[in-house]
Coordinates of C-alpha atoms and ligand atoms in Angstrom, one line a residue:
X23 CA 0.0 0.0 0.0
X24 CA 1.4 3.4 -0.9
X25 CA 2.2 6.0 1.7
X26 CA -0.5 8.3 0.3
X27 CA -3.2 5.6 0.5
X28 CA -2.3 4.8 4.1
X29 CA -2.7 8.4 5.0
X30 CA -6.1 8.6 3.3
X31 CA -7.3 5.5 5.1
X32 CA -6.0 6.8 8.5
X33 CA -7.9 10.1 7.8
X34 CA -11.1 8.3 7.0
X35 CA -10.8 6.2 10.2
X36 CA -10.2 9.4 12.3
X37 CA -13.3 11.1 10.8
X38 CA -15.4 7.9 11.4
X39 CA -14.2 7.6 15.0
X40 CA -15.0 11.3 15.7
X41 CA -18.5 11.0 14.2
X42 CA -19.0 7.8 16.3
X43 CA -18.0 9.6 19.5
X44 CA -20.2 12.6 18.8
X45 CA -23.2 10.4 18.1
X46 CA -22.5 8.3 21.2
X47 CA -22.6 11.5 23.3
X48 CA -25.7 12.8 21.6
X49 CA -27.4 9.4 22.2
X50 CA -26.2 9.2 25.9
X51 CA -29.0 11.5 27.1
X52 CA -31.7 9.3 25.4
X53 CA -30.2 6.2 26.9
X54 CA -30.0 7.7 30.4
X55 CA -32.8 10.4 30.7
X56 CA -32.2 10.7 34.5
X57 CA -28.6 11.9 34.3
X58 CA -27.8 15.5 34.7
X59 CA -26.9 17.4 31.5
X60 CA -23.2 17.8 31.0
X61 CA -23.3 21.6 31.1
X62 CA -25.1 21.6 34.5
X63 CA -22.7 19.0 36.2
X64 CA -20.4 20.8 38.6
X65 CA -16.8 20.4 37.7
X66 CA -13.9 19.1 39.9
X67 CA -13.0 21.2 42.9
X68 CA -9.9 23.5 42.7
X69 CA -7.8 21.2 45.0
X70 CA -8.1 18.3 42.6
X71 CA -7.8 20.5 39.5
X72 CA -4.5 22.2 40.5
X73 CA -2.6 19.0 41.2
X74 CA -1.1 16.5 38.8
X75 CA -4.2 16.7 36.6
X76 CA -3.3 20.2 35.6
X77 CA 0.3 19.3 34.9
X78 CA -0.9 16.4 32.7
X79 CA -3.2 18.7 30.7
X80 CA -0.4 21.3 30.3
X81 CA 2.1 18.6 29.3
X82 CA -0.4 17.2 26.7
X83 CA -0.9 20.6 25.1
X84 CA 2.9 21.2 25.0
X85 CA 3.4 17.9 23.2
X86 CA 0.5 18.7 20.8
X87 CA 2.0 22.1 20.1
X88 CA 5.4 20.5 19.5
X89 CA 3.9 18.0 17.1
X90 CA 2.1 20.9 15.2
X91 CA 5.4 22.8 15.0
X92 CA 7.3 19.9 13.6
X93 CA 4.5 19.0 11.1
X94 CA 4.3 22.6 9.9
X95 CA 8.1 22.8 9.5
X96 CA 8.1 19.6 7.6
X97 CA 5.3 20.8 5.4
X98 CA 7.2 24.1 4.5
X99 CA 10.4 22.3 3.8
X100 CA 8.7 19.6 1.6
X101 CA 6.2 21.9 -0.2
X102 CA 8.5 23.4 -2.9
X103 CA 9.8 20.0 -3.7
X104 CA 6.2 18.6 -3.9
X105 CA 5.1 21.5 -6.2
X106 CA 8.1 20.8 -8.5
X107 CA 7.4 17.1 -8.6
X108 CA 3.8 18.0 -9.5
X109 CA 5.0 20.2 -12.4
X110 CA 7.3 17.4 -13.6
X111 CA 4.6 14.9 -13.4
X112 CA 2.3 17.2 -15.3
X113 CA 4.9 17.6 -18.1
X114 CA 5.5 13.8 -18.1
X115 CA 1.9 13.1 -18.7
X116 CA 1.7 15.7 -21.4
X117 CA 4.7 14.1 -23.1
X118 CA 3.0 10.7 -22.9
X119 CA -0.1 12.1 -24.5
X120 CA 2.1 13.7 -27.2
X121 CA 3.8 10.4 -27.9
X122 CA 0.4 8.8 -28.4
X123 CA -0.7 11.6 -30.7
X124 CA 2.5 11.2 -32.7
X125 CA 2.5 7.4 -33.0
X126 CA 1.6 5.2 -35.9
X127 CA 0.3 1.6 -35.6
X128 CA 3.9 0.2 -35.5
X129 CA 4.6 1.8 -32.2
X130 CA 3.7 0.8 -28.6
X131 CA 2.2 4.3 -27.9
X132 CA -0.3 3.9 -30.7
X133 CA -4.0 4.2 -29.8
X134 CA -6.3 4.1 -32.8
X135 CA -8.8 6.7 -31.5
X136 CA -6.1 9.3 -30.7
X137 CA -3.0 8.7 -32.8
X138 CA -2.4 11.2 -35.7
X139 CA 0.2 9.1 -37.5
X140 CA 2.9 11.8 -37.6
X141 CA 5.4 8.9 -37.5
X142 CA 4.3 7.7 -40.9
X143 CA 5.9 10.8 -42.5
X144 CA 8.5 11.9 -39.9
X145 CA 9.7 8.4 -38.9
X146 CA 9.0 6.3 -35.8
X147 CA 12.1 7.9 -34.1
X148 CA 11.0 11.3 -35.5
X149 CA 14.4 11.5 -37.2
X150 CA 12.9 12.3 -40.6
X151 CA 11.2 10.3 -43.3
X152 CA 9.6 10.6 -46.7
X153 CA 6.1 10.8 -48.0
X154 CA 4.8 10.0 -51.5
X155 CA 3.2 13.1 -52.9
X156 CA 1.6 14.0 -56.3
X157 CA 2.7 17.3 -57.8
X158 CA 1.2 19.2 -60.7
X159 CA 3.4 20.9 -63.2
X160 CA 3.4 24.7 -63.1
X161 CA 4.6 25.1 -66.7
X162 CA 2.7 27.8 -68.6
X163 CA 1.6 25.3 -71.2
X164 CA 0.1 23.1 -68.5
X165 CA -2.3 25.8 -67.5
X166 CA -4.3 25.2 -70.7
X167 CA -7.1 22.8 -70.1
X168 CA -6.4 20.6 -73.2
X169 CA -2.9 19.8 -72.0
X170 CA -4.0 18.7 -68.5
X171 CA -4.1 14.9 -68.1
X172 CA -3.2 14.6 -71.8
X173 CA -0.8 11.7 -72.3
X174 CA 0.6 13.4 -75.5
X175 CA 1.9 16.2 -73.3
X176 CA 3.8 14.1 -70.7
X177 CA 5.4 17.1 -69.0
X178 CA 2.0 18.2 -67.9
X179 CA 0.9 14.9 -66.3
X180 CA 0.9 14.9 -62.5
X181 CA 4.0 13.1 -61.1
X182 CA 4.6 11.2 -57.9
X183 CA 7.6 12.4 -55.9
X184 CA 9.3 11.3 -52.7
X185 CA 9.0 14.3 -50.4
X186 CA 11.3 14.6 -47.4
X187 CA 9.7 15.2 -44.0
X188 CA 12.2 16.8 -41.7
X189 CA 14.0 15.4 -38.7
X190 CA 12.0 16.6 -35.7
X191 CA 14.7 15.7 -33.1
X192 CA 16.3 19.1 -34.1
X193 CA 13.0 20.9 -34.4
X194 CA 13.1 22.4 -30.9
X195 CA 16.7 23.5 -31.5
X196 CA 15.8 25.6 -34.5
X197 CA 12.3 26.7 -33.6
X198 CA 10.9 28.5 -30.6
X199 CA 8.0 27.0 -28.8
X200 CA 5.7 29.6 -30.4
X201 CA 7.0 28.7 -33.8
X202 CA 6.4 24.9 -33.3
X203 CA 2.9 25.6 -32.1
X204 CA 2.2 27.6 -35.2
X205 CA 3.7 25.0 -37.6
X206 CA 1.6 22.1 -36.1
X207 CA -1.5 24.2 -35.9
X208 CA -1.4 25.6 -39.4
X209 CA 0.8 22.9 -41.2
X210 CA 2.7 23.9 -44.3
X211 CA 0.2 24.5 -47.1
X212 CA 1.6 23.4 -50.4
X213 CA 3.5 20.6 -48.8
X214 CA 2.4 17.2 -47.4
X215 CA 2.5 18.6 -43.8
X216 CA -1.2 18.9 -42.8
X217 CA -2.7 21.5 -40.5
X218 CA -3.7 20.0 -37.2
X219 CA -5.1 22.8 -35.0
X220 CA -8.8 23.7 -34.8
X221 CA -7.6 27.3 -35.0
X222 CA -6.5 26.7 -38.6
X223 CA -10.1 25.9 -39.6
X224 CA -8.8 22.6 -41.0
X225 CA -7.5 20.5 -38.1
X226 CA -9.4 19.0 -35.2
X227 CA -6.9 19.4 -32.3
X228 CA -7.2 21.9 -29.5
X229 CA -4.5 23.9 -27.9
X230 CA -3.8 21.2 -25.3
X231 CA -3.1 18.5 -27.8
X232 CA -0.8 20.8 -29.9
X233 CA 1.0 21.6 -26.6
X234 CA 1.4 17.9 -25.9
X235 CA 2.9 17.3 -29.3
X236 CA 5.3 20.2 -28.8
X237 CA 6.3 18.8 -25.4
X238 CA 6.8 15.4 -27.0
X239 CA 9.0 16.8 -29.8
X240 CA 11.0 18.9 -27.3
X241 CA 11.6 15.8 -25.2
X242 CA 13.1 14.0 -28.2
X243 CA 15.6 16.8 -28.9
X244 CA 19.2 15.9 -29.4
X245 CA 21.8 18.1 -27.7
X246 CA 23.3 21.0 -29.4
X247 CA 26.7 19.2 -29.5
X248 CA 25.2 16.2 -31.2
X249 CA 23.4 18.4 -33.7
X250 CA 26.5 20.4 -34.7
X251 CA 28.4 17.2 -35.0
X252 CA 25.7 15.7 -37.2
X253 CA 25.7 18.8 -39.4
X254 CA 29.4 18.6 -39.9
X255 CA 29.3 14.9 -40.8
X256 CA 26.5 15.5 -43.2
X257 CA 28.7 17.5 -45.5
X258 CA 31.0 14.6 -46.3
X259 CA 28.0 12.2 -46.4
X260 CA 26.4 14.5 -49.0
X261 CA 29.5 14.3 -51.3
X262 CA 29.8 10.6 -50.8
X263 CA 26.2 9.9 -51.6
X264 CA 26.4 11.9 -54.9
X265 CA 29.4 9.7 -55.8
X266 CA 27.6 6.5 -54.7
X267 CA 24.7 7.3 -56.9
X268 CA 27.0 7.4 -60.0
X269 CA 28.6 4.1 -59.0
X270 CA 25.2 2.5 -58.6
X271 CA 23.8 3.8 -61.9
X272 CA 27.0 2.9 -63.7
X273 CA 26.5 -0.6 -62.6
X274 CA 22.9 -0.5 -63.8
X275 CA 24.1 0.7 -67.2
X276 CA 26.7 -2.0 -67.4
X277 CA 24.0 -4.6 -66.5
X278 CA 21.6 -3.3 -69.2
X279 CA 24.3 -3.2 -71.8
X280 CA 25.3 -6.8 -71.0
X281 CA 21.6 -7.9 -71.2
X282 CA 21.2 -6.2 -74.6
X283 CA 24.4 -7.6 -76.0
X284 CA 23.4 -11.1 -74.9
X285 CA 19.9 -10.7 -76.4
X286 CA 21.3 -9.4 -79.7
X287 CA 23.6 -12.4 -79.9
X288 CA 20.7 -14.7 -79.3
X289 CA 18.8 -15.3 -82.6
X290 CA 15.7 -16.4 -80.6
X291 CA 15.2 -12.8 -79.2
X292 CA 12.1 -11.1 -80.6
X293 CA 12.1 -7.5 -82.0
X294 CA 9.8 -6.5 -79.1
X295 CA 12.2 -7.8 -76.4
X296 CA 15.1 -6.0 -78.1
X297 CA 13.1 -2.8 -78.1
X298 CA 12.3 -3.1 -74.4
X299 CA 16.0 -3.8 -73.5
X300 CA 17.1 -0.9 -75.7
X301 CA 14.6 1.4 -73.9
X302 CA 15.9 0.2 -70.5
X303 CA 19.4 0.9 -71.5
X304 CA 18.6 4.4 -72.7
X305 CA 16.8 5.2 -69.5
X306 CA 19.7 3.9 -67.4
X307 CA 22.1 6.0 -69.5
X308 CA 19.9 9.1 -69.1
X309 CA 19.8 8.6 -65.3
X310 CA 23.5 8.1 -65.2
X311 CA 24.1 11.3 -67.2
X312 CA 21.9 13.2 -64.7
X313 CA 23.6 11.6 -61.7
X314 CA 27.0 12.3 -63.1
X315 CA 26.1 16.0 -63.8
X316 CA 24.8 16.2 -60.2
X317 CA 27.9 14.6 -58.8
X318 CA 30.2 16.9 -60.8
X319 CA 28.1 19.9 -59.6
X320 CA 28.4 18.7 -56.0
X321 CA 32.2 18.2 -56.4
X322 CA 32.6 22.0 -57.1
X323 CA 30.6 23.1 -54.1
X324 CA 32.1 24.8 -51.1
X325 CA 31.1 23.6 -47.6
X326 CA 28.9 26.7 -47.3
X327 CA 27.0 25.7 -50.5
X328 CA 26.5 22.2 -49.3
X329 CA 25.4 23.4 -45.9
X330 CA 22.9 25.7 -47.7
X331 CA 21.4 22.7 -49.5
X332 CA 21.3 20.6 -46.3
X333 CA 19.7 23.2 -44.1
X334 CA 18.1 26.0 -46.1
X335 CA 17.3 24.8 -49.6
X336 CA 14.1 23.0 -48.7
X337 CA 12.5 26.4 -47.9
X338 CA 14.4 28.7 -50.3
X339 CA 14.5 26.5 -53.4
X340 CA 11.3 25.3 -55.0
X341 CA 11.2 21.6 -55.4
X342 CA 14.3 20.8 -53.3
X343 CA 12.3 18.7 -50.8
X344 CA 11.7 16.1 -53.5
X345 CA 14.5 16.8 -56.0
X346 CA 17.2 16.1 -53.4
X347 CA 16.0 12.6 -53.0
X348 CA 16.3 11.7 -56.7
X349 CA 18.4 14.1 -58.7
X350 CA 18.7 11.3 -61.3
X351 CA 14.9 11.3 -62.0
X352 CA 14.4 12.0 -65.7
X353 CA 10.7 13.0 -65.3
X354 CA 11.2 15.6 -62.6
X355 CA 10.8 19.3 -63.6
X356 CA 14.0 21.2 -64.0
X357 CA 15.1 22.5 -60.6
X358 CA 15.1 26.4 -60.4
X359 CA 18.4 28.0 -59.3
X360 CA 19.4 27.4 -55.7
X361 CA 18.0 30.0 -53.3
X362 CA 15.6 31.5 -55.9
X363 CA 12.7 31.4 -53.5
X364 CA 9.9 29.1 -52.4
X365 CA 8.4 29.2 -48.9
X366 CA 11.3 31.5 -47.9
X367 CA 12.0 34.4 -50.2
X368 CA 14.3 34.6 -53.2
X369 CA 17.9 35.2 -52.0
X370 CA 19.5 35.4 -55.4
X371 CA 20.3 38.3 -57.8
X372 CA 21.4 40.6 -55.0
X373 CA 18.3 40.3 -52.9
X374 CA 20.3 39.4 -49.8
X375 CA 22.6 42.3 -50.3
X376 CA 19.6 44.7 -50.5
X377 CA 18.2 43.2 -47.3
X378 CA 21.6 43.1 -45.5
X379 CA 23.8 45.8 -47.1
X380 CA 27.4 46.4 -46.3
X381 CA 29.6 45.2 -43.4
X382 CA 26.9 45.8 -40.7
X383 CA 24.5 44.0 -43.0
X384 CA 26.8 41.0 -43.0
X385 CA 26.8 40.9 -39.2
X386 CA 23.0 41.4 -39.2
X387 CA 22.6 38.5 -41.6
X388 CA 24.8 36.2 -39.5
X389 CA 22.6 37.2 -36.4
X390 CA 19.4 36.5 -38.4
X391 CA 20.5 33.0 -39.4
X392 CA 22.0 32.3 -35.9
X393 CA 19.3 33.6 -33.6
X394 CA 16.4 34.6 -35.8
X395 CA 14.1 37.5 -35.0
X396 CA 10.7 37.0 -33.2
X397 CA 7.6 37.6 -35.2
X398 CA 6.6 41.2 -36.0
X399 CA 10.1 42.5 -35.2
X400 CA 12.3 44.2 -37.8
X401 CA 15.2 42.6 -39.5
X402 CA 17.7 43.7 -42.1
X403 CA 17.1 46.8 -44.1
X404 CA 13.3 46.6 -44.3
X405 CA 12.3 43.2 -43.3
X406 CA 9.6 42.3 -40.8
X407 CA 9.8 38.8 -39.4
X408 CA 6.8 36.6 -39.8
X409 CA 8.3 34.3 -37.2
X410 CA 8.7 31.5 -39.8
X411 CA 12.4 31.3 -40.4
X412 CA 14.2 28.9 -38.1
X413 CA 17.4 29.9 -36.3
X414 CA 20.6 27.8 -36.6
X415 CA 22.8 28.8 -33.7
X416 CA 22.3 25.5 -31.9
X417 CA 22.8 23.2 -34.8
X418 CA 25.6 24.8 -36.9
X419 CA 28.9 26.1 -35.7
X420 CA 29.8 29.8 -36.0
X421 CA 32.1 29.0 -38.9
X422 CA 29.5 27.0 -40.7
X423 CA 26.9 29.8 -40.4
X424 CA 29.5 32.3 -41.7
X425 CA 30.3 29.9 -44.6
X426 CA 26.6 29.8 -45.6
X427 CA 26.2 33.6 -45.3
X428 CA 29.3 34.1 -47.4
X429 CA 27.9 31.7 -50.0
X430 CA 24.6 33.6 -50.0
X431 CA 26.3 36.9 -50.4
X432 CA 28.8 35.9 -53.0
X433 CA 27.0 33.4 -55.2
X434 CA 23.6 34.9 -54.9
X435 CA 24.7 38.5 -54.9
X436 CA 24.7 40.4 -58.1
X437 CA 27.5 42.3 -56.4
X438 CA 29.1 45.6 -57.3
X439 CA 32.9 45.2 -57.4
X440 CA 33.4 47.1 -54.2
X441 CA 31.4 45.0 -51.8
X442 CA 32.4 41.8 -53.7
X443 CA 36.1 42.5 -52.8
X444 CA 35.3 43.0 -49.2
X445 CA 33.1 40.0 -49.0
X446 CA 35.4 37.5 -50.7
X447 CA 38.6 38.4 -48.8
X448 CA 36.8 37.8 -45.5
X449 CA 35.4 34.5 -46.8
X450 CA 38.8 33.4 -48.0
X451 CA 40.1 33.8 -44.5
X452 CA 37.1 31.9 -43.2
X453 CA 37.5 29.1 -45.6
X454 CA 41.1 28.6 -44.3
X455 CA 39.9 28.2 -40.8
X456 CA 37.2 25.8 -42.0
X457 CA 39.6 23.6 -43.9
Ligands
HEC528 C1 1.7 13.4 -44.7 C2 3.0 13.5 -44.1 C3 3.1 14.3 -42.8 C4 2.4 14.1 -41.6 C5 1.3 13.1 -41.3 C6 2.9 15.0 -40.6 N1 3.9 15.8 -41.2 FE1 5.0 17.2 -40.3 N2 5.9 17.7 -42.0 C7 5.7 17.0 -43.2 C8 6.6 17.6 -44.2 C9 6.7 17.1 -45.7 C10 7.2 18.7 -43.6 C11 8.1 19.7 -44.3 C12 7.3 20.7 -45.1 C13 8.2 21.6 -45.9 O1 8.8 21.1 -46.9 O2 8.3 22.8 -45.5 C14 6.7 18.7 -42.2 C15 7.2 19.6 -41.3 C16 6.9 19.5 -39.9 C17 7.5 20.4 -38.9 C18 8.5 21.5 -39.2 C19 9.9 20.9 -39.1 C20 10.9 21.8 -39.8 O3 12.1 21.5 -39.5 O4 10.6 22.7 -40.6 C21 7.0 20.0 -37.7 C22 7.3 20.5 -36.4 C23 6.1 18.9 -38.0 N3 6.1 18.7 -39.3 C24 5.4 18.2 -37.0 C25 4.4 17.2 -37.3 C26 3.5 16.7 -36.3 C27 3.6 17.0 -34.8 C28 2.7 15.8 -37.0 C29 1.6 15.0 -36.4 C30 0.6 15.7 -35.6 C31 3.1 15.8 -38.4 N4 4.1 16.7 -38.5 C32 2.5 15.1 -39.3 C33 4.9 15.9 -43.4 C34 4.0 15.4 -42.5
HEC529 C1 11.4 26.3 -42.6 C2 11.7 27.1 -43.7 C3 13.1 27.9 -43.8 C4 14.3 27.4 -43.6 C5 14.7 25.9 -43.4 C6 15.2 28.5 -43.8 N1 14.5 29.6 -44.1 FE1 15.4 31.4 -44.4 N2 13.5 32.2 -44.5 C7 12.3 31.6 -44.3 C8 11.2 32.5 -44.4 C9 9.8 32.1 -44.3 C10 11.8 33.8 -44.6 C11 11.1 35.1 -44.7 C12 11.2 35.9 -43.4 C13 10.0 35.8 -42.5 O1 8.9 35.3 -43.0 O2 10.1 36.2 -41.4 C14 13.2 33.6 -44.6 C15 14.1 34.6 -44.8 C16 15.5 34.4 -45.0 C17 16.4 35.5 -45.3 C18 16.1 37.0 -45.4 C19 15.7 37.2 -46.9 C20 15.1 38.5 -47.1 O3 15.3 39.1 -48.2 O4 14.4 39.1 -46.2 C21 17.7 34.9 -45.3 C22 19.0 35.6 -45.6 C23 17.5 33.5 -45.0 N3 16.2 33.3 -44.9 C24 18.5 32.6 -45.0 C25 18.4 31.3 -44.6 C26 19.5 30.4 -44.4 C27 20.9 30.8 -44.5 C28 18.9 29.2 -44.0 C29 19.7 27.9 -43.7 C30 20.7 28.0 -42.7 C31 17.5 29.3 -44.1 N4 17.2 30.6 -44.4 C32 16.6 28.3 -43.8 C33 12.2 30.2 -44.2 C34 13.2 29.3 -44.0

């Protein structure tokens, strides 16, 4: 039996005993109508009262006062700790509810009537995943009704893409609590991320559930050290994966070539089979060509440029969330220039230098990327934060942020010679420290 339950039972017994005594006294008059009422009975004479009896009464009250004193002291000492434990328990339960909301049916926390299946897209460990999504072409010609759904105009057919859903174990490092609440409440229209909050007019979850989800996501957070280490390792992984794609596709081309050669040598092969094999080889070659171009492009990139792709491009480059998964896909629309704007604004063609001009602008831009600016506060030359841009100070090193900022300012800046000189000499120095 727990301590708490024991106390409750003791209390109940004490109340019951008190009531029994009161009723016994009330009933005593009925049982014995001849006895004198208690308030009319003369009390003990002074001689008797002022003897040991008085001492006993005084001693009893002293002991009771001492017990009270100790109990009160214990209560005051214990109370802050008890309150804290209460808050912790409250948070713990909120996290448990959040875990249930997040879960999918592969997880222990899953409950069919509550779970929202976030894990289907973001992964069971919340470390990121993918979602199959259908996208429509936004080419001009595809706006015409006769081209929509027309097999003769294949570039206008909807295509299925593999859309990346971000790692949420870094989410509480790059977003404030208020930002996370907003993202989950309103979702990301135009992406697979749904709106969940009643407040959005589309979701069904109240503020408490959103809060539970945010507490859950926050409880999963990796440390800042782990995050920066991961960001650093990701640069090499990015280069290696581009190389590995070429190796894989080269193997596929070799295999297709061998299959075709063997089929051509075999007189029993039908024309149709030859055609299929030729088509397969052509497709493999096209994919290899795309993967090779991608690999060669990646090979020329600075660390800053790769860090931009890994951390920023999904918001600042349209299509990056699905292009990055399969750069060798022949049916994907052509990717617009990096940083040319999507959910986050266009950063190219000097836009960044207009928002963050000159030397002080550079420092401002570093601060913007490092710490962000709360919603409705000013940033840069004439920006007002909408509270949507994440901040990266806890997941990237100072040198990495500086490398990204330099990349944005140089490669995206349509720079006048003067500011270009200033910018690049600084970044040269920085690149040395990076290397
Ligand atoms: C159908 C797939 C899908 C489901 C289900 C889903 N998400 Fe997402 N979520 C995404 C995608 C995709 C993004 C990235 C959108 C983008 O490209 O901007 C995202 C973004 C987010 C982000 C912002 C992360 C960042 O780094 O920008 C948070 C937080 C988030 N989701 C939480 C949740 C929670 C909590 C749930 C469940 C209540 C959920 N998601 C369910 C697909 C999904
Ligand atoms: C989750 C989406 C998202 C990600 C990821 C993101 N940004 Fe942004 N970014 C935005 C949004 C949205 C804005 C517009 C400002 C606002 O709404 O407050 C913005 C604005 C900016 C601006 C100011 C542009 C201007 O002209 O006002 C810069 C510079 C910038 N981002 C750089 C970066 C860098 C560098 C990274 C990666 C380290 C990055 N962003 C990652 C969403 C994102």
